[in-house]
């Protein structure tokens, strides 16, 4: 059986699986954008924090917790190249 025939005989993908995959893609892109905005502050992307300023404050608090973990040697220090 050829490869095309094998794909043609498969049932179509359920809509729920497609929606779930798109949800995960959106989450991945959103978390990547958030990471970029936290690593490189002062860019034009900082205007996005105005949409949810409490989230930015929460990430800043999380950064303080991260520093505490570093103090105890639980997490390695990240040094961005500048």
mmCIF file of C-alpha atoms in Angstrom:
data_model
loop_
_atom_site.group_PDB
_atom_site.id
_atom_site.type_symbol
_atom_site.label_atom_id
_atom_site.label_comp_id
_atom_site.label_asym_id
_atom_site.label_seq_id
_atom_site.Cartn_x
_atom_site.Cartn_y
_atom_site.Cartn_z
ATOM 1 C CA UNK A 1 0.000 0.000 0.000
ATOM 2 C CA UNK A 2 1.383 3.393 -0.918
ATOM 3 C CA UNK A 3 1.821 6.158 1.583
ATOM 4 C CA UNK A 4 -0.925 8.286 -0.005
ATOM 5 C CA UNK A 5 -3.371 5.406 0.145
ATOM 6 C CA UNK A 6 -2.583 4.865 3.834
ATOM 7 C CA UNK A 7 -3.363 8.515 4.620
ATOM 8 C CA UNK A 8 -6.510 8.466 2.500
ATOM 9 C CA UNK A 9 -7.877 5.465 4.390
ATOM 10 C CA UNK A 10 -7.483 7.116 7.802
ATOM 11 C CA UNK A 11 -10.476 8.672 9.519
ATOM 12 C CA UNK A 12 -10.465 12.472 9.742
ATOM 13 C CA UNK A 13 -8.986 13.983 12.889
ATOM 14 C CA UNK A 14 -11.613 14.822 15.529
ATOM 15 C CA UNK A 15 -12.332 18.524 15.932
ATOM 16 C CA UNK A 16 -11.603 18.323 19.679
ATOM 17 C CA UNK A 17 -8.038 17.181 19.022
ATOM 18 C CA UNK A 18 -7.471 20.077 16.612
ATOM 19 C CA UNK A 19 -8.881 22.592 19.109
ATOM 20 C CA UNK A 20 -6.740 21.135 21.894
ATOM 21 C CA UNK A 21 -3.616 21.344 19.716
ATOM 22 C CA UNK A 22 -4.366 24.981 18.866
ATOM 23 C CA UNK A 23 -4.879 25.724 22.568
ATOM 24 C CA UNK A 24 -1.423 24.307 23.353
ATOM 25 C CA UNK A 25 0.152 26.271 20.490
ATOM 26 C CA UNK A 26 -1.419 29.480 21.841
ATOM 27 C CA UNK A 27 -0.144 28.701 25.356
ATOM 28 C CA UNK A 28 3.350 28.051 24.057
ATOM 29 C CA UNK A 29 3.418 31.306 22.100
ATOM 30 C CA UNK A 30 2.018 33.293 25.043
ATOM 31 C CA UNK A 31 4.564 31.891 27.486
ATOM 32 C CA UNK A 32 7.380 32.505 25.003
ATOM 33 C CA UNK A 33 6.308 36.127 24.574
ATOM 34 C CA UNK A 34 6.106 36.572 28.353
ATOM 35 C CA UNK A 35 9.588 35.101 28.761
ATOM 36 C CA UNK A 36 10.977 37.429 26.106
ATOM 37 C CA UNK A 37 9.344 40.446 27.774
ATOM 38 C CA UNK A 38 10.838 39.506 31.147
ATOM 39 C CA UNK A 39 14.336 38.735 29.865
ATOM 40 C CA UNK A 40 14.627 41.895 27.765
ATOM 41 C CA UNK A 41 12.859 44.743 29.611
ATOM 42 C CA UNK A 42 12.592 48.223 28.158
ATOM 43 C CA UNK A 43 11.524 47.221 24.664
ATOM 44 C CA UNK A 44 8.369 48.203 22.822
ATOM 45 C CA UNK A 45 6.831 44.934 24.031
ATOM 46 C CA UNK A 46 6.619 46.389 27.545
ATOM 47 C CA UNK A 47 3.469 48.198 26.441
ATOM 48 C CA UNK A 48 1.742 44.795 26.573
ATOM 49 C CA UNK A 49 2.109 44.772 30.375
ATOM 50 C CA UNK A 50 -0.535 47.526 30.435
ATOM 51 C CA UNK A 51 -3.069 44.864 29.483
ATOM 52 C CA UNK A 52 -2.487 43.094 32.806
ATOM 53 C CA UNK A 53 -0.218 45.018 35.183
ATOM 54 C CA UNK A 54 -0.954 42.610 38.051
ATOM 55 C CA UNK A 55 0.626 39.799 36.038
ATOM 56 C CA UNK A 56 3.809 41.821 35.645
ATOM 57 C CA UNK A 57 3.884 42.445 39.404
ATOM 58 C CA UNK A 58 3.381 38.725 39.993
ATOM 59 C CA UNK A 59 6.296 37.826 37.753
ATOM 60 C CA UNK A 60 8.476 40.366 39.553
ATOM 61 C CA UNK A 61 7.566 38.704 42.883
ATOM 62 C CA UNK A 62 8.336 35.329 41.328
ATOM 63 C CA UNK A 63 11.733 36.723 40.349
ATOM 64 C CA UNK A 64 12.381 37.584 44.010
ATOM 65 C CA UNK A 65 11.505 33.986 44.931
ATOM 66 C CA UNK A 66 13.913 32.812 42.237
ATOM 67 C CA UNK A 67 16.676 34.878 43.842
ATOM 68 C CA UNK A 68 15.943 33.171 47.157
ATOM 69 C CA UNK A 69 16.307 29.778 45.473
ATOM 70 C CA UNK A 70 19.629 30.894 44.015
ATOM 71 C CA UNK A 71 20.788 31.899 47.468
ATOM 72 C CA UNK A 72 20.327 28.316 48.622
ATOM 73 C CA UNK A 73 21.936 26.940 45.454
ATOM 74 C CA UNK A 74 18.759 25.298 44.201
ATOM 75 C CA UNK A 75 18.767 27.112 40.885
ATOM 76 C CA UNK A 76 21.717 28.148 38.778
ATOM 77 C CA UNK A 77 22.255 31.801 38.001
ATOM 78 C CA UNK A 78 21.282 32.974 34.540
ATOM 79 C CA UNK A 79 23.613 35.566 33.032
ATOM 80 C CA UNK A 80 22.273 37.045 29.773
ATOM 81 C CA UNK A 81 24.895 38.169 27.300
ATOM 82 C CA UNK A 82 24.873 41.928 26.835
#
